[in-house]
Amino acid sequence: MPISFDLTPEQRELQGLASKFAREEMAPRAAECDRTGRFPEEVYRKAWELGLMNLNVPVEYGGSGLPLLDQCLITEELASACGGMTTSILANCLALQPINLGGSPEQRERFLKPFCADYRLASFALTEPGGGSDAGALKTRAVREGDSYVLTGQKCFITNAPQASLYTVFATVDPEKKHAGITAFVVPRDTPGVSLGREEDKLGQRASSTATVTFERAKVPRENRLGEEGEGFKLAMATLDSTRTPIGALAVGIARAALDHASRYALQRTSFGVPIAQHQAIATKIGSMVQELEASRLLTWLSAWMVDQGKRATLESSVAKCFASDAAMRICDEAIQIFGGYGYMRDYPVEKLLRDAKLCQIYEGANEIQRLVISREYLRRFS
Amino acid sequence: MEAVVCIKPVPEADSRLRVAASGVTYDPEGVRYTLNSTYDEAALEEALRLKEAGAFEKVRVVSVGPPRAEEGLRYALAMGGDEGLLVETRPDDLLDPGFTAAVLAEAVRSLPHDLVLVGRRAGDDEAGVVGSALGEHLGIPSFAFVTGLTVSGGGSPLKVRRFTEAGEELLSVPPPVVISLLKGAQDPRTPTLPNILKARRKPLLREPWTEVLSRHPGAPVRAPAMRFELPPPRTGAHLVDYQSPAEAAEKLVKLLREEAKVL
Ligand SMILES: Cc1cc2nc3c(=O)[nH]c(=O)nc-3n(C[C@H](O)[C@H](O)[C@H](O)COP(=O)(O)OP(=O)(O)OC[C@H]3O[C@@H](n4cnc5c(N)ncnc54)[C@H](O)[C@@H]3O)c2cc1C
């Protein structure tokens, strides 16, 4: 397909739907949920009703099976209203992707369909208290007993865990084997031995919920194993390869909100007799913010386009996620600066954006790890 | 029975309009269009509910407008319309509301139309003419200020509830009929993502307006616009500085008494 930056009428419509939902359902609750940490279930339910959840689930299982580019367009719109709610809406895509990619047709039928037929949440459980970046060293054990596996261990920082009815869990059948021992399982929440820790109190993205999940001899039937023993690490990485780009789009949405607030404010606030936008120091800030925002969006579009074309996009998706989230932090920081003292106050919208943007540098592969991946991919071309 | 809903794409309410080079309308460049704001959405919602209650087999949506009007029609199909007809104008064809009604009448005449629903007025020019003129051109009764409809189907009379100065009026009218709907309790649905995708595959016919109008008996009168101006920027706003709500109220009352002299 030739490169085009013209969205199709259908893409504009999807964007319009997401933008309307963001404006009418998310934005009015964003400040309240940020203050109280409330998980706005009514928003997530409505998102599900409109088909804004499970964007990656194939049509034959009742999802919308959208190309990644379209998912990114939707994500940016949602995130411009609230990053935290967007994370919780996207969490289903992340949790169901291992089933999409590694499940048998029977497993997809059994696990994916209920998520499209009813409002339900799922969580992706990879990170452990002992470490997130080094996923190959995870410690949760899966011991084969007859026709079942018995899971023991702990997963932390799990998005939507308190509300989820299903977890995709990565555990090792043999710690000696490191990566090659990691295996993926689908674990229903009501499995005996599965318990929840208290909900985390977070810096930002407070409308999303995050908690620890503990497995104490949780028995999972063999039919819930995704792929073969030892295929879990690859599956986790393949999953993150396809969900990293939307995190870039999420950062773009937050940054766009910050830039829009800052632009309006700079035109309206006066000092020394003129709108502050007329002071060059403020104008050049906005000039830089616009550049970073545009570059971030183009990088996410490029990465999404490559994935949609079936091309390998490990480098591009890491670049998009890393650049867009770092840029979002700089843009939000400058937005606060443009607001001056008001920017520091909770009654104004921009400080929340900075706190929300911060997470994008950490989860789905911390940016330090993204840089390692990018350099490794790039250097490979010379060796 | 089958219904037709006429919709007009209009700029979104928060659009910043500029005068077009022609000087007789606004510049469509850079404007985002919606269905005729909430008026047509309400009319379509009413038709869809009647269809879901079994009163109609099909709901078709018709628009007279430039090619970009397709977006409004697709939105209507995503809400649940079955088929669309776009009577295409060129960007510099300026159709006044009465003339639009004549074109629309010929488009509607080509479709089964036991009920023709229109919004009470357009969200941009606010003319409110098309409903009545459409009835006139089609030679069928039309009712404006309608607040509610009951349709039992099978060609039996429609119960039409109208809002008047004196009170509410309930009428029984045999189809076909044109109804211009007041925005009421409809709360139009938002199309879901799967329905947006499905709407792409629903039939949408296009016909040039000149062709449609050629079926019209006689030449409809035109009332071309001569000039279009934006309202002058507002001045005279007086912002009150205050520390507390009580102080704000006190200062406001003082200003209303002594300056505005309205109290
Ligand atoms: C709000 C929130 C929601 C989350 N949701 C989920 C979820 O749903 N599911 C899930 O599985 N996980 C989730 N996570 C976990 C997240 O993915 C991890 O926090 C992340 O991968 C980093 O792991 P860590 O916190 O253990 O940090 P560590 O791995 O301990 O890293 C600490 C620091 O060291 C750096 N570092 C580590 N290794 C290297 C290296 N080799 N070279 C250079 N620097 C390095 C890291 O970049 C980081 O700055 C979530 C986290 C948060 C905060």
XYZ file of C-alpha atoms and ligand atoms in Angstrom:
699
model
C 0.000 0.000 0.000
C 1.381 3.452 -0.867
C 1.951 5.747 2.092
C -0.927 8.070 2.759
C -1.640 10.357 5.661
C -5.253 10.788 4.608
C -7.465 8.893 6.995
C -10.278 6.974 5.344
C -13.832 8.131 6.054
C -14.212 5.011 8.189
C -11.123 5.865 10.236
C -12.434 9.382 10.727
C -15.700 7.918 11.951
C -13.988 5.620 14.449
C -11.952 8.591 15.593
C -15.169 10.596 15.902
C -16.792 7.880 17.998
C -13.804 7.707 20.347
C -13.564 11.463 20.569
C -17.251 11.787 21.415
C -16.965 9.081 24.052
C -13.867 10.735 25.492
C -15.576 14.123 25.638
C -18.918 12.991 26.982
C -18.124 10.036 29.233
C -14.472 10.222 30.261
C -13.535 13.896 30.533
C -16.321 14.859 32.963
C -15.151 12.170 35.417
C -11.396 12.469 34.941
C -10.660 14.958 37.730
C -12.927 13.232 40.246
C -11.443 9.762 39.615
C -7.944 11.224 39.779
C -8.693 12.737 43.174
C -10.448 9.747 44.703
C -8.841 6.878 42.797
C -12.307 5.587 41.953
C -12.440 2.926 39.217
C -15.243 4.257 36.970
C -16.833 0.953 36.070
C -19.726 2.755 34.343
C -17.279 4.285 31.854
C -15.659 0.932 31.080
C -19.021 -0.734 30.689
C -20.149 1.950 28.256
C -16.853 1.642 26.357
C -17.540 -2.052 26.032
C -21.112 -1.409 24.856
C -19.835 0.885 22.126
C -17.246 -1.650 21.025
C -14.281 0.424 22.215
C -12.834 -2.470 24.218
C -11.325 -5.655 22.785
C -10.328 -3.779 19.620
C -7.826 -6.506 18.720
C -10.125 -9.519 19.088
C -10.896 -10.997 15.647
C -14.359 -10.515 14.212
C -15.121 -14.257 14.291
C -14.987 -14.172 18.088
C -17.177 -11.099 18.282
C -14.460 -8.446 18.525
C -13.832 -5.696 16.029
C -10.485 -7.012 14.741
C -9.238 -3.520 13.961
C -5.901 -2.837 12.295
C -3.347 -1.472 14.760
C -3.401 1.964 13.125
C -7.134 2.269 13.805
C -6.544 1.113 17.390
C -3.979 3.888 17.759
C -6.363 6.518 16.397
C -8.942 5.474 18.976
C -6.377 5.305 21.782
C -5.123 8.844 21.168
C -8.666 10.214 21.372
C -9.460 8.354 24.585
C -6.173 9.315 26.217
C -6.714 12.985 25.453
C -9.530 12.806 28.019
C -7.967 10.495 30.637
C -4.817 8.396 30.505
C -5.795 6.196 33.428
C -9.177 5.233 32.021
C -7.499 4.538 28.689
C -5.036 2.168 30.338
C -7.892 0.250 31.912
C -9.773 0.142 28.605
C -6.662 -1.100 26.772
C -5.838 -3.682 29.458
C -8.245 -6.168 27.895
C -6.376 -5.968 24.580
C -3.117 -6.683 26.401
C -4.564 -9.553 28.441
C -6.381 -11.203 25.545
C -3.562 -10.841 23.023
C -1.699 -13.966 24.261
C -4.896 -15.947 23.637
C -5.267 -14.285 20.225
C -1.706 -15.115 19.275
C -1.025 -18.377 21.091
C -4.410 -19.965 21.783
C -5.832 -22.923 19.883
C -9.105 -22.315 18.012
C -10.904 -24.074 20.867
C -9.236 -21.842 23.479
C -10.035 -18.713 21.529
C -13.637 -19.794 21.266
C -13.783 -20.576 24.997
C -11.963 -17.498 26.301
C -12.410 -14.686 23.768
C -16.084 -15.039 22.975
C -17.360 -14.341 26.511
C -15.427 -11.056 26.518
C -17.212 -9.880 23.418
C -20.625 -11.213 24.455
C -20.555 -9.522 27.883
C -18.714 -6.794 29.707
C -15.764 -8.482 31.433
C -12.233 -7.492 32.284
C -9.024 -9.477 31.987
C -5.472 -8.809 33.183
C -2.042 -9.568 31.814
C 0.115 -10.930 34.647
C 3.818 -10.982 33.843
C 5.588 -8.644 36.303
C 6.664 -9.967 39.698
C 7.794 -8.219 42.882
C 11.314 -9.443 42.188
C 11.503 -7.782 38.777
C 9.650 -6.666 35.683
C 12.322 -5.814 33.157
C 14.046 -9.174 33.425
C 10.959 -11.226 32.628
C 13.092 -14.253 31.813
C 13.950 -14.545 35.492
C 10.384 -14.754 36.769
C 9.791 -17.067 39.714
C 6.121 -18.058 39.667
C 6.163 -21.868 39.433
C 3.862 -24.114 37.426
C 4.126 -27.734 38.487
C 2.487 -30.420 36.418
C 0.199 -32.683 38.478
C -1.729 -35.160 36.348
C -3.907 -33.262 33.913
C -3.356 -29.964 35.692
C -0.714 -27.428 36.551
C -0.374 -26.065 40.057
C 0.667 -22.396 40.138
C 2.510 -20.823 43.060
C 3.909 -17.301 43.109
C 3.087 -13.630 42.994
C 2.438 -11.060 40.262
C 2.505 -7.363 41.049
C 1.387 -4.068 39.454
C -1.342 -5.907 37.568
C -3.718 -3.506 35.818
C -7.443 -4.176 36.437
C -6.593 -7.172 38.634
C -9.245 -6.356 41.277
C -12.038 -6.286 38.681
C -10.778 -8.903 36.217
C -12.447 -12.284 35.861
C -9.506 -13.810 33.984
C -5.729 -13.538 34.118
C -3.173 -14.510 31.495
C -0.323 -15.652 33.705
C 3.297 -16.353 32.835
C 4.976 -18.978 35.036
C 7.938 -21.280 34.752
C 7.782 -25.050 34.598
C 11.552 -25.180 35.207
C 13.499 -22.201 36.620
C 16.773 -23.828 35.508
C 15.715 -23.382 31.894
C 15.215 -19.588 32.329
C 13.339 -18.212 29.251
C 12.832 -21.692 27.876
C 10.848 -22.734 30.954
C 8.287 -19.954 30.814
C 4.775 -21.048 29.972
C 1.515 -19.106 29.584
C -1.742 -20.024 31.313
C -5.260 -18.687 31.361
C -6.384 -18.542 34.987
C -9.961 -17.679 35.966
C -10.141 -15.344 38.950
C -12.341 -17.750 40.894
C -9.749 -20.550 40.812
C -9.130 -21.704 44.414
C -5.745 -20.398 45.561
C -5.931 -17.122 43.623
C -6.071 -14.079 45.891
C -5.759 -10.324 45.548
C -3.560 -7.898 47.402
C -4.695 -4.409 48.275
C -5.106 -1.875 45.503
C -2.034 0.289 44.898
C -2.201 4.015 45.614
C -0.580 5.565 42.545
C 1.053 8.819 41.444
C -1.090 9.020 38.331
C -3.507 7.128 36.108
C -5.563 6.786 39.253
C -8.798 5.873 37.455
C -7.085 2.616 36.598
C -6.692 -0.096 39.221
C -3.459 -1.898 39.997
C -2.940 -4.766 42.440
C -0.906 -7.807 43.355
C -2.251 -11.263 42.541
C -1.054 -14.226 44.579
C -1.232 -17.853 43.489
C -1.100 -20.432 46.261
C -1.324 -23.881 44.752
C -3.829 -22.610 42.207
C -4.832 -25.582 40.067
C -5.289 -24.865 36.366
C -6.414 -27.555 33.882
C -3.999 -28.410 31.082
C -6.567 -27.109 28.557
C -5.784 -23.620 29.884
C -2.137 -23.738 28.866
C -1.446 -21.500 25.864
C 0.854 -23.220 23.391
C 3.480 -25.670 24.565
C 5.565 -25.635 27.716
C 8.408 -23.171 27.286
C 6.640 -21.068 24.628
C 5.452 -18.486 27.155
C 8.354 -16.050 26.950
C 8.070 -15.722 23.186
C 4.331 -15.267 23.552
C 4.756 -12.527 26.162
C 7.258 -10.700 23.938
C 5.084 -11.094 20.822
C 2.155 -9.724 22.829
C 4.125 -6.709 24.014
C 5.446 -6.165 20.466
C 1.872 -5.589 19.328
C 0.637 -3.565 22.295
C 3.634 -1.244 22.624
C 2.560 0.992 19.756
C -0.808 1.896 21.328
C 1.116 2.968 24.463
C 2.848 5.461 22.164
C -0.590 6.612 21.009
C -1.718 6.866 24.623
C 1.233 9.162 25.360
C 0.363 11.213 22.262
C -3.185 11.664 23.563
C -1.984 12.909 26.952
C 0.585 15.211 25.333
C -1.989 16.614 22.944
C -4.258 17.483 25.853
C -1.350 19.261 27.580
C -0.450 21.210 24.447
C -4.074 22.209 23.813
C -4.510 23.441 27.382
C -1.212 25.310 27.232
C -2.023 26.929 23.871
C -5.405 28.195 24.991
C -3.948 29.460 28.237
C -1.032 31.213 26.527
C -3.422 33.148 24.319
C -5.624 34.186 27.186
C -3.210 34.900 30.049
C -1.565 38.311 29.869
C 1.615 39.618 31.426
C 3.392 42.903 30.738
C 0.364 43.957 28.739
C 0.271 41.172 26.158
C -0.916 37.552 25.984
C 1.983 35.427 27.217
C 1.940 33.601 23.845
C 3.487 36.779 22.446
C 6.547 36.460 24.645
C 9.097 34.604 22.584
C 10.106 32.383 25.465
C 6.560 30.999 25.589
C 6.107 30.920 21.807
C 9.256 28.863 21.304
C 8.140 26.442 24.009
C 4.934 25.895 22.078
C 6.940 25.587 18.873
C 8.989 22.777 20.390
C 5.990 21.060 21.934
C 4.216 20.974 18.571
C 7.270 19.403 16.922
C 7.553 16.711 19.544
C 3.855 15.937 19.400
C 3.851 15.670 15.596
C 6.947 13.471 15.600
C 5.451 11.212 18.276
C 2.246 10.748 16.341
C 4.047 10.007 13.087
C 6.258 7.432 14.808
C 3.238 5.620 16.244
C 1.500 5.701 12.872
C 4.599 4.330 11.159
C 4.962 1.532 13.689
C 1.263 0.643 13.477
C 1.366 0.721 9.695
C 4.325 -1.673 9.660
C 2.560 -4.103 11.974
C -0.563 -3.900 9.791
C 1.556 -4.656 6.726
C 2.846 -7.758 8.490
C 6.351 -6.319 8.709
C 8.678 -6.844 11.644
C 8.387 -3.703 13.783
C 10.411 -4.412 16.908
C 12.609 -1.362 16.387
C 9.819 0.933 15.223
C 7.414 0.022 18.026
C 10.102 0.576 20.641
C 11.038 3.892 19.052
C 7.394 4.975 18.995
C 6.688 3.997 22.607
C 9.929 5.382 23.981
C 9.991 8.641 22.008
C 6.292 9.409 22.492
C 6.364 8.783 26.239
C 9.554 10.816 26.780
C 8.099 13.582 24.597
C 4.832 13.475 26.551
C 6.772 14.070 29.771
C 8.580 17.071 28.292
C 5.363 18.465 26.798
C 3.439 18.090 30.074
C 6.327 19.645 31.972
C 6.356 22.678 29.659
C 2.563 22.907 29.840
C 2.806 23.272 33.621
C 5.515 25.903 33.148
C 3.287 27.861 30.758
C 0.476 27.767 33.320
C 2.863 29.140 35.937
C 1.628 28.754 39.507
C -1.785 27.648 38.321
C -0.142 24.735 36.550
C 1.004 23.400 39.896
C -2.496 23.461 41.344
C -4.794 20.460 41.377
C -7.732 22.611 40.305
C -6.089 23.018 36.899
C -5.838 20.104 34.493
C -2.151 20.020 33.534
C -0.411 18.589 36.612
C -2.539 15.433 36.289
C -1.318 15.033 32.725
C 2.301 14.979 33.867
C 1.533 12.353 36.511
C -0.426 10.270 33.986
C 2.266 10.548 31.305
C 4.964 9.274 33.658
C 3.588 5.747 33.612
C 4.086 5.523 29.850
C 7.857 5.607 30.412
C 7.655 2.683 32.838
C 5.119 0.039 31.885
C 5.048 -2.279 28.869
C 8.826 -2.269 28.952
C 10.604 0.596 30.729
C 12.215 3.111 28.390
C 15.701 2.009 29.418
C 14.831 -1.436 28.094
C 13.330 0.094 24.929
C 16.630 1.849 24.279
C 18.500 -1.417 24.700
C 16.139 -3.093 22.240
C 16.459 -0.237 19.764
C 20.244 -0.229 19.890
C 20.409 -4.015 19.590
C 18.086 -3.973 16.566
C 19.987 -1.147 14.950
C 23.492 -2.468 15.592
C 22.462 -5.787 14.114
C 22.433 -4.100 10.740
C 26.195 -3.558 10.984
C 27.348 -6.934 12.222
C -44.602 0.303 5.859
C -41.360 2.102 5.192
C -39.949 5.371 6.441
C -37.617 8.009 5.023
C -35.607 10.358 7.223
C -34.141 13.486 5.638
C -30.888 14.668 7.099
C -28.687 17.659 6.493
C -24.989 17.757 7.339
C -24.190 20.960 9.242
C -21.014 22.292 10.864
C -20.397 21.118 14.405
C -21.675 23.552 16.982
C -18.208 24.669 18.095
C -16.874 25.280 14.535
C -15.220 28.598 13.788
C -16.919 29.827 10.641
C -15.490 32.156 8.027
C -17.249 33.829 5.132
C -16.653 31.971 1.850
C -15.052 33.718 -1.134
C -18.512 33.902 -2.748
C -19.637 36.115 0.134
C -23.022 34.400 0.310
C -22.338 31.501 2.657
C -19.746 30.144 5.060
C -16.490 28.570 3.958
C -16.770 24.773 4.180
C -12.964 24.433 4.402
C -11.756 23.096 7.738
C -15.266 22.660 9.138
C -16.285 19.352 10.729
C -19.739 18.212 9.787
C -22.249 16.250 11.786
C -25.721 15.066 11.064
C -27.981 18.100 11.290
C -26.950 18.507 14.899
C -29.411 17.044 17.302
C -32.584 17.769 15.319
C -32.083 15.183 12.585
C -30.529 12.757 15.022
C -33.717 12.929 17.062
C -35.839 12.328 13.946
C -33.747 9.320 12.977
C -33.832 7.966 16.518
C -37.644 8.206 16.467
C -37.795 6.320 13.140
C -35.428 3.626 14.386
C -37.443 3.092 17.551
C -40.633 2.794 15.521
C -38.883 0.271 13.284
C -37.672 -1.705 16.290
C -41.243 -1.706 17.611
C -42.289 -3.339 14.330
C -43.962 -0.344 12.676
C -41.591 -0.209 9.682
C -39.667 -2.741 7.660
C -37.107 -0.226 6.465
C -35.766 3.172 7.377
C -33.966 5.013 4.562
C -31.949 8.170 4.957
C -31.737 10.880 2.312
C -29.526 13.910 2.088
C -29.145 16.691 -0.459
C -25.625 18.013 -0.253
C -22.020 17.982 -1.451
C -20.038 14.710 -1.645
C -18.846 15.147 1.952
C -22.473 14.766 3.050
C -21.746 11.066 2.702
C -20.148 11.195 6.165
C -23.431 12.280 7.712
C -25.291 9.550 5.849
C -22.776 6.902 6.948
C -23.265 8.070 10.519
C -27.019 7.672 10.040
C -26.488 4.168 8.646
C -24.253 3.367 11.614
C -27.056 4.491 13.933
C -29.264 1.908 12.214
C -30.621 3.296 8.920
C -30.965 0.564 6.286
C -30.085 2.409 3.074
C -28.883 5.843 2.075
C -29.455 8.151 -0.863
C -27.176 11.094 -1.456
C -28.467 13.681 -3.893
C -25.173 15.269 -4.782
C -24.590 18.962 -5.240
C -21.321 20.563 -6.301
C -19.551 22.720 -3.724
C -20.595 25.975 -5.443
C -24.246 25.019 -5.930
C -26.130 27.072 -3.385
C -29.514 25.590 -2.680
C -31.912 27.617 -0.597
C -34.243 25.653 1.714
C -37.339 25.915 -0.506
C -35.390 24.733 -3.509
C -33.804 21.920 -1.486
C -37.315 20.784 -0.581
C -38.195 20.482 -4.281
C -35.112 18.363 -4.970
C -35.718 16.328 -1.846
C -39.348 15.743 -2.855
C -38.265 14.035 -6.065
C -35.722 11.933 -4.191
C -38.335 10.875 -1.620
C -40.889 10.182 -4.359
C -38.538 7.548 -5.789
C -38.608 5.632 -2.466
C -41.427 3.958 -0.522
C -42.428 6.625 2.001
C -45.319 5.958 4.353
C -43.669 8.321 6.768
C -41.195 11.089 5.990
C -39.428 12.438 9.057
C -37.425 15.661 9.218
C -35.837 17.529 12.097
C -37.615 20.716 13.144
C -35.017 22.965 11.484
C -31.461 22.994 10.204
C -28.729 23.542 12.748
C -26.941 26.042 10.475
C -29.469 28.267 8.648
C -32.299 27.571 11.126
C -34.835 27.908 8.287
C -37.360 25.272 9.394
C -38.927 25.321 5.932
C -38.099 21.964 4.395
C -40.704 19.843 6.228
C -43.742 21.857 5.175
C -42.430 22.564 1.661
C -41.686 18.873 1.210
C -45.269 17.942 2.087
C -46.483 20.552 -0.367
C -44.298 19.263 -3.215
C -45.256 15.659 -2.517
C -48.931 16.575 -2.203
C -49.279 14.898 1.185
C -50.109 16.323 4.607
C -47.332 17.635 6.792
C -47.269 18.375 10.503
C -44.815 20.512 12.383
C -44.064 20.815 16.114
C -44.686 17.104 16.542
C -43.626 15.751 19.918
C -44.578 12.121 19.572
C -45.711 9.479 17.125
C -47.459 6.156 17.425
C -47.486 3.924 14.382
C -49.277 0.601 14.459
C -48.185 -0.385 10.946
C -50.139 -2.071 8.199
C -51.247 1.260 6.727
C -53.419 2.169 9.707
C -53.553 5.848 10.702
C -50.637 7.362 12.620
C -51.276 8.978 15.976
C -49.504 12.307 15.929
C -48.974 14.330 19.069
C -48.423 18.054 18.452
C -47.361 20.793 20.751
C -49.368 24.001 20.426
C -49.657 27.246 22.370
C -52.983 26.037 23.749
C -51.818 22.603 24.774
C -51.061 19.228 23.275
C -53.058 17.991 20.339
C -53.540 14.373 19.350
C -54.328 13.721 15.680
C -55.046 10.618 13.685
C -53.639 10.824 10.142
C -53.479 8.221 7.396
C -50.069 7.654 5.774
C -48.219 8.925 3.836
C -47.360 11.989 5.847
C -44.437 14.350 6.491
C -43.584 14.921 10.137
C -41.298 17.649 11.393
C -40.195 16.559 14.820
C -39.467 18.685 17.842
C -36.454 17.487 19.722
C -37.968 15.557 22.564
C -37.035 12.739 24.848
C -35.386 10.686 22.103
C -31.807 10.752 23.402
C -30.303 9.602 20.098
C -28.105 6.523 20.287
C -24.372 6.659 19.600
C -23.383 4.245 16.843
C -21.246 1.421 18.193
C -17.907 0.567 16.642
C -19.184 -2.682 15.042
C -22.140 -0.765 13.585
C -19.781 1.842 12.127
C -17.910 -0.968 10.403
C -21.162 -2.578 9.199
C -22.473 0.744 7.871
C -19.672 0.744 5.284
C -21.329 -2.209 3.617
C -24.859 -0.818 3.591
C -26.137 0.437 0.233
C -25.617 4.122 -0.397
C -26.854 5.441 -3.730
C -25.731 8.723 -5.284
C -27.554 10.817 -7.831
C -26.670 14.287 -9.154
C -29.274 16.804 -8.006
C -29.825 18.112 -11.522
C -30.987 14.658 -12.576
C -33.284 14.313 -9.590
C -34.725 17.780 -10.164
C -35.381 17.038 -13.831
C -38.227 14.775 -12.652
C -39.858 17.722 -10.898
C -42.948 19.198 -12.595
C -42.373 22.894 -13.265
C -39.517 25.070 -12.096
C -39.287 25.615 -8.330
C -38.762 29.187 -7.200
C -35.280 30.021 -5.973
C -34.415 32.566 -3.347
C -30.664 32.985 -3.684
C -28.716 34.365 -0.747
C -27.245 37.807 -1.459
C -24.843 38.224 1.406
C -23.551 36.331 4.418
C -21.982 38.072 7.382
C -20.670 36.854 10.683
C -22.103 38.495 13.779
C -19.911 41.386 14.961
C -17.528 40.433 17.779
C -19.141 41.065 21.134
C -17.931 43.917 23.249
C -18.819 45.383 26.587
C -18.280 42.297 28.731
C -17.499 43.324 32.262
C -15.462 40.850 34.322
C -15.880 41.101 38.066
C -12.913 40.456 40.336
C -13.827 38.730 43.570
C -12.409 36.783 46.485
C -15.485 34.884 47.603
C -18.817 33.885 46.038
C -20.569 36.231 48.468
C -18.457 39.132 47.266
C -19.103 38.159 43.621
C -22.861 38.153 44.216
C -22.734 41.510 45.974
C -20.754 43.125 43.168
C -23.014 41.603 40.502
C -26.176 42.888 42.165
C -24.624 46.334 42.434
C -23.736 46.331 38.725
C -27.151 45.047 37.706
C -28.801 47.824 39.769
C -26.574 50.754 39.030
C -25.061 50.129 35.608
C -27.384 47.781 33.738
C -30.389 49.166 35.657
C -32.323 45.960 35.247
C -33.105 45.479 38.931
C 0.620 1.388 37.054
C 1.294 0.179 36.530
C 0.596 -0.776 35.842
C 1.209 -1.936 35.382
N 0.469 -2.902 34.769
C 1.032 -4.110 34.504
C 0.242 -5.206 34.033
O -0.953 -5.072 33.780
N 0.842 -6.404 33.844
C 2.173 -6.586 34.097
O 2.648 -7.703 33.927
N 2.955 -5.574 34.535
C 2.414 -4.347 34.760
N 3.192 -3.317 35.238
C 4.596 -3.567 35.512
C 5.564 -2.861 34.592
O 5.540 -3.423 33.322
C 6.944 -2.917 35.259
O 6.906 -2.023 36.350
C 8.067 -2.583 34.344
O 8.247 -3.587 33.387
C 9.386 -2.376 35.097
O 9.645 -3.433 35.961
P 10.034 -3.160 37.499
O 9.028 -2.239 38.035
O 10.182 -4.448 38.173
O 11.396 -2.418 37.432
P 12.847 -3.065 37.341
O 12.860 -4.093 36.294
O 13.282 -3.443 38.702
O 13.680 -1.834 36.859
C 14.051 -0.754 37.723
C 14.789 0.295 36.901
O 15.973 -0.287 36.351
C 15.972 -0.174 34.937
N 16.574 -1.382 34.362
C 16.269 -2.671 34.609
N 17.028 -3.482 33.878
C 17.844 -2.705 33.159
C 18.875 -2.941 32.219
N 19.185 -4.176 31.836
N 19.523 -1.886 31.704
C 19.202 -0.620 32.046
N 18.245 -0.335 32.920
C 17.567 -1.353 33.470
C 14.508 -0.053 34.580
O 14.348 0.575 33.324
C 13.994 0.804 35.710
O 14.287 2.139 35.469
C 2.593 -2.135 35.625
C 3.317 -1.143 36.273
C 2.699 -0.015 36.747
C 3.523 0.997 37.475
